[in-house]
Structure formats: structure tokens, C-alpha cells
PDB file of C-alpha atoms in Angstrom:
ATOM      1  CA  MET A   1     -80.980   1.631  46.808  1.00 53.00           C
ATOM      2  CA  VAL A   2     -81.984   2.802  43.329  1.00 53.00           C
ATOM      3  CA  SER A   3     -82.594   6.362  44.554  1.00 58.00           C
ATOM      4  CA  SER A   4     -79.183   6.588  46.265  1.00 64.00           C
ATOM      5  CA  LEU A   5     -77.564   5.268  43.059  1.00 57.00           C
ATOM      6  CA  GLU A   6     -79.458   7.926  41.140  1.00 58.00           C
ATOM      7  CA  ARG A   7     -78.224  10.590  43.596  1.00 64.00           C
ATOM      8  CA  VAL A   8     -74.586   9.536  43.080  1.00 63.00           C
ATOM      9  CA  ALA A   9     -75.141   9.389  39.282  1.00 61.00           C
ATOM     10  CA  GLY A  10     -76.695  12.858  39.434  1.00 61.00           C
ATOM     11  CA  ARG A  11     -73.605  14.275  41.143  1.00 62.00           C
ATOM     12  CA  ILE A  12     -71.239  12.693  38.609  1.00 60.00           C
ATOM     13  CA  THR A  13     -73.273  13.882  35.637  1.00 62.00           C
ATOM     14  CA  ALA A  14     -73.501  17.482  36.907  1.00 71.00           C
ATOM     15  CA  PRO A  15     -71.335  19.839  34.768  1.00 76.00           C
ATOM     16  CA  ARG A  16     -68.683  20.181  37.494  1.00 83.00           C
ATOM     17  CA  GLY A  17     -68.614  16.423  38.086  1.00 87.00           C
ATOM     18  CA  GLU A  18     -68.226  15.824  34.351  1.00 90.00           C
ATOM     19  CA  ARG A  19     -65.254  18.221  34.172  1.00 92.00           C
ATOM     20  CA  ILE A  20     -63.508  16.661  37.189  1.00 94.00           C
ATOM     21  CA  LEU A  21     -64.092  13.193  35.749  1.00 95.00           C
ATOM     22  CA  GLY A  22     -62.661  14.343  32.385  1.00 95.00           C
ATOM     23  CA  TRP A  23     -59.446  15.604  33.967  1.00 96.00           C
ATOM     24  CA  ALA A  24     -59.113  12.522  36.189  1.00 97.00           C
ATOM     25  CA  THR A  25     -59.499  10.329  33.102  1.00 97.00           C
ATOM     26  CA  LEU A  26     -56.847  12.301  31.221  1.00 97.00           C
ATOM     27  CA  VAL A  27     -54.357  11.955  34.109  1.00 98.00           C
ATOM     28  CA  ALA A  28     -55.077   8.233  34.463  1.00 98.00           C
ATOM     29  CA  MET A  29     -54.682   7.674  30.706  1.00 97.00           C
ATOM     30  CA  ALA A  30     -51.323   9.532  30.748  1.00 97.00           C
ATOM     31  CA  ALA A  31     -50.155   7.418  33.731  1.00 97.00           C
ATOM     32  CA  SER A  32     -51.243   4.287  31.876  1.00 97.00           C
ATOM     33  CA  ALA A  33     -49.318   5.344  28.746  1.00 96.00           C
ATOM     34  CA  VAL A  34     -46.133   5.918  30.811  1.00 97.00           C
ATOM     35  CA  MET A  35     -46.520   2.561  32.564  1.00 96.00           C
ATOM     36  CA  SER A  36     -47.188   0.734  29.286  1.00 95.00           C
ATOM     37  CA  LEU A  37     -44.642   2.364  26.990  1.00 96.00           C
ATOM     38  CA  VAL A  38     -41.819   3.341  29.361  1.00 96.00           C
ATOM     39  CA  VAL A  39     -41.877   1.459  32.671  1.00 96.00           C
ATOM     40  CA  SER A  40     -42.984  -1.984  31.507  1.00 94.00           C
ATOM     41  CA  PRO A  41     -40.190  -3.980  29.785  1.00 93.00           C
ATOM     42  CA  PRO A  42     -40.621  -5.622  26.358  1.00 92.00           C
ATOM     43  CA  ASP A  43     -41.714  -9.246  26.388  1.00 91.00           C
ATOM     44  CA  ALA A  44     -38.984 -11.902  26.114  1.00 87.00           C
ATOM     45  CA  GLN A  45     -40.670 -13.514  23.090  1.00 88.00           C
ATOM     46  CA  GLN A  46     -42.984 -10.901  21.602  1.00 91.00           C
ATOM     47  CA  GLY A  47     -40.769  -7.834  22.004  1.00 92.00           C
ATOM     48  CA  ASN A  48     -42.582  -4.501  22.071  1.00 94.00           C
ATOM     49  CA  ALA A  49     -45.669  -5.895  20.336  1.00 94.00           C
ATOM     50  CA  ALA A  50     -46.655  -7.242  23.771  1.00 94.00           C
ATOM     51  CA  ARG A  51     -47.305  -3.638  24.851  1.00 96.00           C
ATOM     52  CA  LEU A  52     -50.567  -3.920  22.935  1.00 97.00           C
ATOM     53  CA  LEU A  53     -51.716  -5.996  25.917  1.00 96.00           C
ATOM     54  CA  TYR A  54     -52.154  -2.790  27.941  1.00 97.00           C
ATOM     55  CA  ILE A  55     -54.768  -1.379  25.579  1.00 97.00           C
ATOM     56  CA  HIS A  56     -56.218  -4.561  24.069  1.00 97.00           C
ATOM     57  CA  VAL A  57     -57.278  -6.083  27.408  1.00 96.00           C
ATOM     58  CA  PRO A  58     -58.738  -2.822  28.869  1.00 97.00           C
ATOM     59  CA  SER A  59     -60.685  -2.335  25.605  1.00 97.00           C
ATOM     60  CA  ALA A  60     -62.139  -5.820  25.892  1.00 97.00           C
ATOM     61  CA  TRP A  61     -62.909  -5.206  29.591  1.00 96.00           C
ATOM     62  CA  LEU A  62     -64.780  -2.007  28.683  1.00 97.00           C
ATOM     63  CA  ALA A  63     -66.745  -3.888  26.032  1.00 97.00           C
ATOM     64  CA  TYR A  64     -67.925  -6.425  28.630  1.00 97.00           C
ATOM     65  CA  LEU A  65     -68.558  -3.724  31.235  1.00 97.00           C
ATOM     66  CA  SER A  66     -70.581  -1.637  28.772  1.00 98.00           C
ATOM     67  CA  PHE A  67     -72.779  -4.536  27.755  1.00 98.00           C
ATOM     68  CA  ALA A  68     -73.293  -5.525  31.400  1.00 98.00           C
ATOM     69  CA  VAL A  69     -74.539  -1.968  32.036  1.00 98.00           C
ATOM     70  CA  VAL A  70     -76.821  -2.243  28.976  1.00 98.00           C
ATOM     71  CA  PHE A  71     -78.164  -5.521  30.389  1.00 98.00           C
ATOM     72  CA  VAL A  72     -78.911  -4.091  33.856  1.00 98.00           C
ATOM     73  CA  ALA A  73     -80.321  -0.808  32.500  1.00 97.00           C
ATOM     74  CA  SER A  74     -82.524  -2.701  30.028  1.00 97.00           C
ATOM     75  CA  ILE A  75     -83.998  -4.847  32.790  1.00 97.00           C
ATOM     76  CA  ALA A  76     -84.517  -1.732  34.904  1.00 97.00           C
ATOM     77  CA  TYR A  77     -86.251  -0.005  31.972  1.00 97.00           C
ATOM     78  CA  LEU A  78     -88.578  -2.952  31.346  1.00 97.00           C
ATOM     79  CA  ALA A  79     -89.427  -3.037  35.063  1.00 96.00           C
ATOM     80  CA  THR A  80     -89.927   0.697  35.616  1.00 95.00           C
ATOM     81  CA  ARG A  81     -90.418   2.252  32.121  1.00 94.00           C
ATOM     82  CA  ARG A  82     -88.310   5.168  33.272  1.00 94.00           C
ATOM     83  CA  THR A  83     -86.609   7.004  30.392  1.00 91.00           C
ATOM     84  CA  ARG A  84     -83.336   7.461  32.229  1.00 93.00           C
ATOM     85  CA  TRP A  85     -82.661   3.696  32.182  1.00 96.00           C
ATOM     86  CA  ASP A  86     -83.190   3.591  28.422  1.00 95.00           C
ATOM     87  CA  ARG A  87     -80.860   6.559  28.023  1.00 95.00           C
ATOM     88  CA  LEU A  88     -78.199   4.808  30.129  1.00 96.00           C
ATOM     89  CA  ALA A  89     -78.516   1.624  28.065  1.00 97.00           C
ATOM     90  CA  ALA A  90     -78.179   3.580  24.809  1.00 96.00           C
ATOM     91  CA  ALA A  91     -75.158   5.504  26.074  1.00 96.00           C
ATOM     92  CA  SER A  92     -73.422   2.382  27.311  1.00 97.00           C
ATOM     93  CA  ALA A  93     -74.145   0.407  24.140  1.00 98.00           C
ATOM     94  CA  GLU A  94     -72.569   3.091  21.964  1.00 97.00           C
ATOM     95  CA  VAL A  95     -69.411   3.139  24.109  1.00 97.00           C
ATOM     96  CA  GLY A  96     -69.401  -0.681  24.127  1.00 98.00           C
ATOM     97  CA  VAL A  97     -69.517  -0.901  20.333  1.00 98.00           C
ATOM     98  CA  LEU A  98     -66.563   1.493  20.057  1.00 98.00           C
ATOM     99  CA  PHE A  99     -64.422  -0.545  22.466  1.00 98.00           C
ATOM    100  CA  THR A 100     -65.434  -3.933  21.040  1.00 98.00           C
ATOM    101  CA  ALA A 101     -64.349  -2.724  17.603  1.00 98.00           C
ATOM    102  CA  LEU A 102     -61.148  -1.369  19.109  1.00 98.00           C
ATOM    103  CA  ALA A 103     -60.422  -4.635  20.955  1.00 98.00           C
ATOM    104  CA  ILE A 104     -60.875  -6.600  17.713  1.00 98.00           C
ATOM    105  CA  ALA A 105     -58.707  -4.184  15.709  1.00 98.00           C
ATOM    106  CA  LEU A 106     -55.951  -4.199  18.346  1.00 98.00           C
ATOM    107  CA  GLY A 107     -56.111  -8.001  18.553  1.00 96.00           C
ATOM    108  CA  SER A 108     -55.692  -8.185  14.784  1.00 96.00           C
ATOM    109  CA  LEU A 109     -52.707  -5.841  14.953  1.00 96.00           C
ATOM    110  CA  TRP A 110     -51.177  -8.009  17.696  1.00 96.00           C
ATOM    111  CA  GLY A 111     -51.976 -11.240  15.852  1.00 95.00           C
ATOM    112  CA  LYS A 112     -49.913 -10.344  12.785  1.00 95.00           C
ATOM    113  CA  PRO A 113     -46.450 -10.433  14.454  1.00 94.00           C
ATOM    114  CA  VAL A 114     -47.334 -13.122  16.990  1.00 92.00           C
ATOM    115  CA  TRP A 115     -49.562 -15.550  15.101  1.00 93.00           C
ATOM    116  CA  GLY A 116     -48.443 -14.595  11.600  1.00 93.00           C
ATOM    117  CA  THR A 117     -51.926 -13.549  10.490  1.00 94.00           C
ATOM    118  CA  TRP A 118     -54.225 -10.532  10.786  1.00 95.00           C
ATOM    119  CA  TRP A 119     -57.306 -12.681  11.209  1.00 95.00           C
ATOM    120  CA  THR A 120     -58.312 -16.228  12.166  1.00 93.00           C
ATOM    121  CA  TRP A 121     -61.649 -17.769  13.129  1.00 95.00           C
ATOM    122  CA  ASP A 122     -60.520 -18.448  16.668  1.00 94.00           C
ATOM    123  CA  PRO A 123     -63.424 -18.979  19.154  1.00 95.00           C
ATOM    124  CA  ARG A 124     -62.638 -15.807  21.165  1.00 96.00           C
ATOM    125  CA  ILE A 125     -62.320 -13.647  18.051  1.00 96.00           C
ATOM    126  CA  THR A 126     -65.442 -15.134  16.471  1.00 96.00           C
ATOM    127  CA  THR A 127     -67.640 -14.733  19.562  1.00 97.00           C
ATOM    128  CA  THR A 128     -66.344 -11.163  20.066  1.00 97.00           C
ATOM    129  CA  THR A 129     -67.164 -10.351  16.450  1.00 97.00           C
ATOM    130  CA  ILE A 130     -70.674 -11.740  16.982  1.00 97.00           C
ATOM    131  CA  LEU A 131     -70.883  -9.518  20.093  1.00 97.00           C
ATOM    132  CA  LEU A 132     -69.996  -6.495  17.982  1.00 98.00           C
ATOM    133  CA  LEU A 133     -72.651  -7.387  15.393  1.00 98.00           C
ATOM    134  CA  ILE A 134     -75.304  -7.871  18.132  1.00 97.00           C
ATOM    135  CA  TYR A 135     -74.731  -4.410  19.577  1.00 98.00           C
ATOM    136  CA  VAL A 136     -74.434  -2.710  16.172  1.00 98.00           C
ATOM    137  CA  GLY A 137     -77.863  -4.314  15.664  1.00 97.00           C
ATOM    138  CA  TYR A 138     -78.960  -2.921  19.023  1.00 97.00           C
ATOM    139  CA  LEU A 139     -78.025   0.588  17.861  1.00 97.00           C
ATOM    140  CA  ALA A 140     -79.836  -0.051  14.561  1.00 96.00           C
ATOM    141  CA  VAL A 141     -82.985  -1.138  16.433  1.00 95.00           C
ATOM    142  CA  ARG A 142     -82.908   2.187  18.262  1.00 93.00           C
ATOM    143  CA  ARG A 143     -83.363   3.909  14.893  1.00 91.00           C
ATOM    144  CA  LEU A 144     -86.244   1.730  13.710  1.00 90.00           C
ATOM    145  CA  SER A 145     -89.141   3.428  15.501  1.00 82.00           C
ATOM    146  CA  ASP A 146     -90.138   7.069  15.842  1.00 79.00           C
ATOM    147  CA  SER A 147     -91.940   6.299  19.091  1.00 84.00           C
ATOM    148  CA  PRO A 148     -89.492   6.710  22.010  1.00 84.00           C
ATOM    149  CA  ALA A 149     -91.430   4.184  24.101  1.00 89.00           C
ATOM    150  CA  ARG A 150     -91.550   1.495  21.421  1.00 92.00           C
ATOM    151  CA  ARG A 151     -87.885   2.119  20.546  1.00 92.00           C
ATOM    152  CA  ALA A 152     -86.874   1.782  24.208  1.00 94.00           C
ATOM    153  CA  ARG A 153     -88.900  -1.435  24.650  1.00 95.00           C
ATOM    154  CA  TRP A 154     -87.474  -3.152  21.569  1.00 95.00           C
ATOM    155  CA  ALA A 155     -83.963  -2.058  22.428  1.00 96.00           C
ATOM    156  CA  ALA A 156     -84.309  -3.277  26.011  1.00 97.00           C
ATOM    157  CA  VAL A 157     -85.287  -6.750  24.787  1.00 97.00           C
ATOM    158  CA  VAL A 158     -82.241  -6.870  22.459  1.00 97.00           C
ATOM    159  CA  GLY A 159     -80.081  -5.505  25.311  1.00 97.00           C
ATOM    160  CA  VAL A 160     -81.140  -8.356  27.594  1.00 97.00           C
ATOM    161  CA  VAL A 161     -80.970 -11.184  25.034  1.00 97.00           C
ATOM    162  CA  GLY A 162     -77.736  -9.899  23.429  1.00 96.00           C
ATOM    163  CA  PHE A 163     -75.906 -10.060  26.730  1.00 97.00           C
ATOM    164  CA  LEU A 164     -75.983 -13.876  26.553  1.00 96.00           C
ATOM    165  CA  ASP A 165     -72.965 -13.709  24.206  1.00 96.00           C
ATOM    166  CA  VAL A 166     -70.799 -11.907  26.814  1.00 96.00           C
ATOM    167  CA  PRO A 167     -70.165 -14.970  29.069  1.00 96.00           C
ATOM    168  CA  VAL A 168     -69.825 -17.138  25.934  1.00 96.00           C
ATOM    169  CA  SER A 169     -67.127 -14.798  24.601  1.00 95.00           C
ATOM    170  CA  TYR A 170     -65.363 -14.586  27.982  1.00 93.00           C
ATOM    171  CA  LEU A 171     -65.363 -18.342  28.549  1.00 93.00           C
ATOM    172  CA  SER A 172     -64.625 -19.296  24.922  1.00 93.00           C
ATOM    173  CA  VAL A 173     -60.888 -19.628  25.672  1.00 91.00           C
ATOM    174  CA  THR A 174     -61.743 -22.224  28.334  1.00 89.00           C
ATOM    175  CA  TRP A 175     -64.482 -24.079  26.431  1.00 91.00           C
ATOM    176  CA  TRP A 176     -62.813 -24.412  23.019  1.00 89.00           C
ATOM    177  CA  ARG A 177     -59.283 -24.825  21.756  1.00 87.00           C
ATOM    178  CA  GLY A 178     -57.963 -21.887  19.750  1.00 85.00           C
ATOM    179  CA  LEU A 179     -55.030 -19.575  19.150  1.00 84.00           C
ATOM    180  CA  HIS A 180     -56.098 -16.957  21.704  1.00 87.00           C
ATOM    181  CA  GLN A 181     -54.320 -17.292  25.037  1.00 82.00           C
ATOM    182  CA  GLY A 182     -56.256 -18.224  28.168  1.00 79.00           C
ATOM    183  CA  THR A 183     -56.893 -16.152  31.283  1.00 74.00           C
ATOM    184  CA  THR A 184     -53.741 -14.369  32.398  1.00 71.00           C
ATOM    185  CA  ILE A 185     -54.896 -12.771  35.647  1.00 66.00           C
ATOM    186  CA  ARG A 186     -56.840 -14.926  38.041  1.00 65.00           C
ATOM    187  CA  LEU A 187     -58.729 -13.635  41.062  1.00 61.00           C
ATOM    188  CA  LEU A 188     -58.322 -17.080  42.638  1.00 63.00           C
ATOM    189  CA  GLY A 189     -54.954 -18.686  42.086  1.00 67.00           C
ATOM    190  CA  GLU A 190     -51.642 -17.470  40.712  1.00 72.00           C
ATOM    191  CA  SER A 191     -51.475 -15.054  37.778  1.00 72.00           C
ATOM    192  CA  THR A 192     -49.223 -15.955  34.852  1.00 77.00           C
ATOM    193  CA  ILE A 193     -47.833 -12.452  34.287  1.00 85.00           C
ATOM    194  CA  ALA A 194     -44.760 -10.622  35.632  1.00 89.00           C
ATOM    195  CA  PRO A 195     -45.639  -8.284  38.547  1.00 89.00           C
ATOM    196  CA  ILE A 196     -44.530  -5.076  36.735  1.00 93.00           C
ATOM    197  CA  MET A 197     -46.610  -6.030  33.710  1.00 93.00           C
ATOM    198  CA  GLN A 198     -49.558  -6.742  35.986  1.00 92.00           C
ATOM    199  CA  VAL A 199     -49.252  -3.252  37.531  1.00 94.00           C
ATOM    200  CA  ALA A 200     -49.148  -1.679  34.046  1.00 96.00           C
ATOM    201  CA  LEU A 201     -52.156  -3.721  32.967  1.00 95.00           C
ATOM    202  CA  MET A 202     -54.150  -2.801  36.094  1.00 95.00           C
ATOM    203  CA  THR A 203     -53.290   0.879  35.533  1.00 97.00           C
ATOM    204  CA  GLY A 204     -54.700   0.558  32.024  1.00 97.00           C
ATOM    205  CA  VAL A 205     -57.849  -1.171  33.256  1.00 96.00           C
ATOM    206  CA  PHE A 206     -58.372   1.577  35.862  1.00 97.00           C
ATOM    207  CA  ALA A 207     -57.784   4.390  33.311  1.00 98.00           C
ATOM    208  CA  PHE A 208     -60.154   2.806  30.794  1.00 97.00           C
ATOM    209  CA  THR A 209     -62.813   2.337  33.485  1.00 97.00           C
ATOM    210  CA  LEU A 210     -62.622   6.071  34.272  1.00 98.00           C
ATOM    211  CA  LEU A 211     -62.801   6.719  30.534  1.00 97.00           C
ATOM    212  CA  PHE A 212     -65.974   4.618  30.362  1.00 97.00           C
ATOM    213  CA  LEU A 213     -67.564   6.669  33.166  1.00 97.00           C
ATOM    214  CA  TYR A 214     -66.600   9.907  31.421  1.00 96.00           C
ATOM    215  CA  LEU A 215     -67.864   8.847  27.983  1.00 97.00           C
ATOM    216  CA  VAL A 216     -71.155   7.527  29.374  1.00 96.00           C
ATOM    217  CA  THR A 217     -71.604  10.769  31.363  1.00 95.00           C
ATOM    218  CA  VAL A 218     -71.142  12.917  28.236  1.00 94.00           C
ATOM    219  CA  ARG A 219     -73.327  10.554  26.180  1.00 94.00           C
ATOM    220  CA  LEU A 220     -76.066  10.738  28.838  1.00 94.00           C
ATOM    221  CA  ARG A 221     -76.004  14.537  28.654  1.00 91.00           C
ATOM    222  CA  LEU A 222     -76.325  14.262  24.870  1.00 91.00           C
ATOM    223  CA  GLY A 223     -79.286  11.885  25.283  1.00 89.00           C
ATOM    224  CA  ARG A 224     -81.038  14.299  27.656  1.00 88.00           C
ATOM    225  CA  LEU A 225     -80.494  17.196  25.243  1.00 87.00           C
ATOM    226  CA  GLU A 226     -81.792  15.184  22.265  1.00 85.00           C
ATOM    227  CA  ASP A 227     -84.865  14.114  24.232  1.00 83.00           C
ATOM    228  CA  ARG A 228     -85.463  17.713  25.276  1.00 80.00           C
ATOM    229  CA  ALA A 229     -85.336  18.855  21.636  1.00 78.00           C
ATOM    230  CA  VAL A 230     -87.847  16.147  20.636  1.00 77.00           C
ATOM    231  CA  ALA A 231     -90.138  16.944  23.562  1.00 75.00           C
ATOM    232  CA  GLU A 232     -89.954  20.682  22.875  1.00 73.00           C
ATOM    233  CA  ALA A 233     -90.987  20.020  19.284  1.00 73.00           C
ATOM    234  CA  LEU A 234     -93.802  17.608  20.134  1.00 70.00           C
ATOM    235  CA  SER A 235     -95.201  18.912  23.398  1.00 65.00           C
ATOM    236  CA  PRO A 236     -98.637  20.485  23.130  1.00 55.00           C
ATOM    237  CA  ARG A 237     -98.255  21.699  26.716  1.00 54.00           C
ATOM    238  CA  LEU A 238     -95.784  24.354  27.661  1.00 49.00           C
ATOM    239  CA  GLY A 239     -93.940  24.184  30.924  1.00 51.00           C
ATOM    240  CA  GLN A 240     -93.736  20.396  31.060  1.00 56.00           C
ATOM    241  CA  SER A 241     -90.315  18.767  31.246  1.00 57.00           C
ATOM    242  CA  ALA A 242     -89.048  16.524  28.456  1.00 57.00           C
ATOM    243  CA  GLU A 243     -88.505  13.741  30.956  1.00 58.00           C
ATOM    244  CA  ALA A 244     -92.138  13.913  32.114  1.00 62.00           C
ATOM    245  CA  LEU A 245     -93.442  13.933  28.529  1.00 57.00           C
ATOM    246  CA  LEU A 246     -91.375  10.958  27.439  1.00 58.00           C
ATOM    247  CA  GLU A 247     -92.295   8.972  30.540  1.00 60.00           C
ATOM    248  CA  GLN A 248     -95.973   9.793  30.017  1.00 59.00           C
ATOM    249  CA  GLU A 249     -95.706   8.398  26.501  1.00 56.00           C
ATOM    250  CA  ALA A 250     -93.948   5.286  27.787  1.00 58.00           C
ATOM    251  CA  SER A 251     -96.619   4.553  30.401  1.00 61.00           C
ATOM    252  CA  ALA A 252     -99.451   5.331  27.949  1.00 56.00           C
ATOM    253  CA  ARG A 253     -98.081   2.766  25.495  1.00 52.00           C
ATOM    254  CA  GLY A 254     -97.520   0.204  28.260  1.00 49.00           C
TER     255      GLY A 254
ATOM    256  CA  MET B   1     -25.520  -9.636  24.275  1.00 54.00           C
ATOM    257  CA  VAL B   2     -27.468  -9.184  21.055  1.00 57.00           C
ATOM    258  CA  SER B   3     -31.247  -9.739  21.336  1.00 61.00           C
ATOM    259  CA  VAL B   4     -32.751 -12.196  18.879  1.00 63.00           C
ATOM    260  CA  VAL B   5     -36.273 -10.886  19.516  1.00 67.00           C
ATOM    261  CA  PRO B   6     -37.302  -8.281  16.923  1.00 76.00           C
ATOM    262  CA  SER B   7     -38.201  -4.888  18.375  1.00 82.00           C
ATOM    263  CA  LEU B   8     -41.738  -4.729  16.851  1.00 89.00           C
ATOM    264  CA  TRP B   9     -42.209  -1.153  18.065  1.00 92.00           C
ATOM    265  CA  GLY B  10     -44.160  -0.357  14.888  1.00 94.00           C
ATOM    266  CA  TYR B  11     -47.110  -2.577  15.889  1.00 95.00           C
ATOM    267  CA  ALA B  12     -47.211  -1.124  19.409  1.00 95.00           C
ATOM    268  CA  ILE B  13     -47.090   2.472  18.180  1.00 96.00           C
ATOM    269  CA  ALA B  14     -49.737   1.796  15.516  1.00 97.00           C
ATOM    270  CA  GLY B  15     -52.023   0.356  18.218  1.00 97.00           C
ATOM    271  CA  TYR B  16     -51.587   3.307  20.584  1.00 97.00           C
ATOM    272  CA  VAL B  17     -52.092   5.840  17.782  1.00 97.00           C
ATOM    273  CA  MET B  18     -55.229   4.016  16.617  1.00 97.00           C
ATOM    274  CA  THR B  19     -56.619   3.895  20.172  1.00 97.00           C
ATOM    275  CA  ALA B  20     -55.883   7.563  20.880  1.00 97.00           C
ATOM    276  CA  GLY B  21     -57.370   8.556  17.521  1.00 97.00           C
ATOM    277  CA  ALA B  22     -60.565   6.537  18.005  1.00 97.00           C
ATOM    278  CA  ILE B  23     -61.142   7.810  21.560  1.00 97.00           C
ATOM    279  CA  GLY B  24     -60.263  11.401  20.641  1.00 97.00           C
ATOM    280  CA  LEU B  25     -62.565  11.407  17.618  1.00 97.00           C
ATOM    281  CA  TYR B  26     -65.422   9.919  19.650  1.00 97.00           C
ATOM    282  CA  VAL B  27     -65.052  12.506  22.438  1.00 96.00           C
ATOM    283  CA  VAL B  28     -64.987  15.388  19.918  1.00 96.00           C
ATOM    284  CA  ALA B  29     -68.011  13.938  18.089  1.00 96.00           C
ATOM    285  CA  LEU B  30     -69.948  13.532  21.373  1.00 94.00           C
ATOM    286  CA  HIS B  31     -69.338  17.150  22.395  1.00 92.00           C
ATOM    287  CA  ALA B  32     -70.273  18.390  18.900  1.00 94.00           C
ATOM    288  CA  ARG B  33     -73.499  16.353  18.949  1.00 92.00           C
ATOM    289  CA  ALA B  34     -74.337  17.672  22.428  1.00 88.00           C
ATOM    290  CA  ARG B  35     -73.760  21.252  21.270  1.00 89.00           C
ATOM    291  CA  ARG B  36     -75.986  20.753  18.211  1.00 90.00           C
ATOM    292  CA  ALA B  37     -78.763  19.140  20.320  1.00 85.00           C
ATOM    293  CA  ARG B  38     -78.621  21.981  22.854  1.00 83.00           C
ATOM    294  CA  ASP B  39     -78.838  24.588  20.092  1.00 86.00           C
ATOM    295  CA  ARG B  40     -81.730  22.734  18.448  1.00 83.00           C
ATOM    296  CA  ALA B  41     -83.696  22.497  21.723  1.00 78.00           C
ATOM    297  CA  ALA B  42     -83.047  26.183  22.435  1.00 80.00           C
ATOM    298  CA  ALA B  43     -84.113  27.193  18.905  1.00 82.00           C
ATOM    299  CA  ILE B  44     -87.365  25.194  19.102  1.00 78.00           C
ATOM    300  CA  ALA B  45     -88.123  26.582  22.580  1.00 75.00           C
ATOM    301  CA  GLY B  46     -87.392  30.115  21.321  1.00 78.00           C
ATOM    302  CA  ARG B  47     -89.683  29.704  18.292  1.00 76.00           C
ATOM    303  CA  ARG B  48     -92.508  28.418  20.496  1.00 72.00           C
ATOM    304  CA  ARG B  49     -92.163  31.264  22.939  1.00 72.00           C
ATOM    305  CA  THR B  50     -92.394  33.846  20.166  1.00 76.00           C
ATOM    306  CA  SER B  51     -95.346  32.086  18.461  1.00 69.00           C
ATOM    307  CA  THR B  52     -97.425  31.588  21.660  1.00 60.00           C
ATOM    308  CA  PRO B  53     -99.885  34.406  22.406  1.00 56.00           C
ATOM    309  CA  PRO B  54     -99.423  35.992  25.846  1.00 53.00           C
TER     310      PRO B  54
END
């Protein structure tokens, strides 16, 4: 299972795969922009400010998706001590921080015309801000140690524990009363959104998911190159791959 | 019929510009970092090759 996943990941992250993914993402993002800004009508009460829905929700979705990938990759790293899992977690966390910050900023921009304020300590906003701080901390932890193995181990622990805030943030609109609206699209039961708006939203979610794959692919390549530079500088043995050197260090340190 | 709902296009446009800017800047930064890392690895490998006796 893991090896077939790695084979698929290998194909996507190959230079040609990365280019194709980049173009597919660009086309999907353009389609999403047309759906959101041209096809979808303005909201009856919020006017055109409601169009922020089509980038705010996909940004929040990417934040959750990124941190779920960090969670899984961190567990996989702790179980196997393979460098590629740590690299995947680092790549995904960086993308997650960007989109969490974007979701908060877009929410603030939307809140001003709709709620009359840029900021309020609503449960969803507060738990999402905590999520952002946790993963900024995760990225900071990655800079604390010079040892790749120790850095990966500490980061993996934060990646696993930090994920606890994701379900809290998602369910906060159900658990506590606040200004933020509840779930709009339900997998089970009827959605409370007009069909054309739902199509525009789903197009956005799809485009942002492709964007996530593209960004993580490029970030993974960067991680491999950075590791290779470190291994080239440190390796006393010529002809050994960076991957092998880093994994040797990881297993030696337990 | 005259709409009583304000247009509020400004907020929507600001949001889309901010999103495009953030994603664009991140993609450019990622590619620049990858290029620098590749050059650094190649430079180190090159220095080692020239300093290692045959």
C-alpha cells in the first residue's frame, strides 16, 4: 500500500508531472475565477461580498487538508524514520500556514461588511487563529535543531499533537454559539446554498486542491535539494545519496 | 427595480487580489529557493570533486 502510494507520488513529483500539474492548476483556478466572479450571482443580502465565499472556504479546506497530511506524515515518520515522510510533513505544514493565514484574512475582509467588524473573538475565528499559531510553532520547531533526525522527531510530535485543534476548529460552529455561520454544505442532508453557488464553490475547492498538490510537489523538490546540499557538505563518503545519509543519521539517533 | 443591497464589489476584488498575490508570491519564492538550493548543492559537489585526489 505504502509502496504503491510512493510510486504514484514519484510520478507526480517527476519534472514532467510537476509541469502538467502546474498547468492543470492554472486552468482550474481560471475556471474557478470565472465561476465565482462572472457566473455566480451576487447574494440577495450580502451583495458581491458573498463572492469571498469561493476563496475563503477553499482556503480553510486547504488548511485542514494540509494539517491532516502533516498528521499522517508525522505518524508515518515516527513509525518508519524515513526522511521522505518528514519532508512531506514540512512541505504540507508550510502550505497549511499560508492558507490558514489567508482564510483568516479573507474572513476578516468578509466580516467587515457583513458583521460590521474586522475582528471578533468568535469560536471559529479563535480556534483557527490558535491553529495558525500551532503550525507557525511547528515551523519554528523545525529551525531549533541542527540535527535533521532530532528536528524531524520533535516536529513529528508537534505535528501529531497540533492536529487535535483541527476537529475542534471544524466543529466549533456546532459546539459553541458565535457569529460565524454553521455548515453550509452537508454530505448527509440538504445543503443550504443555491445550486449555482454550490457548483462555483465546488469548482473553487477542486482548484485549490490541485493547487495544494502543486505547491506540495514543488516544496518537496525544494526539500530534497536542501537535504542534498546539507548531505553534500557533511558527507565524509563520496558517492552516497543524501537520502541514505539522512536516513542513516535518523536510525543512528533512534 | 432598484436594488437596496449595496454592491460591495470592493471587498470581493480586494479578497481576490490578496489571494492571487499571496499564492503568486509563494510560488515565485518556492521556485527561487529551489534554484538557490540546487545551485548550492552543485557548488558544494563541484568543490569536493576538485579537492578530492584521484
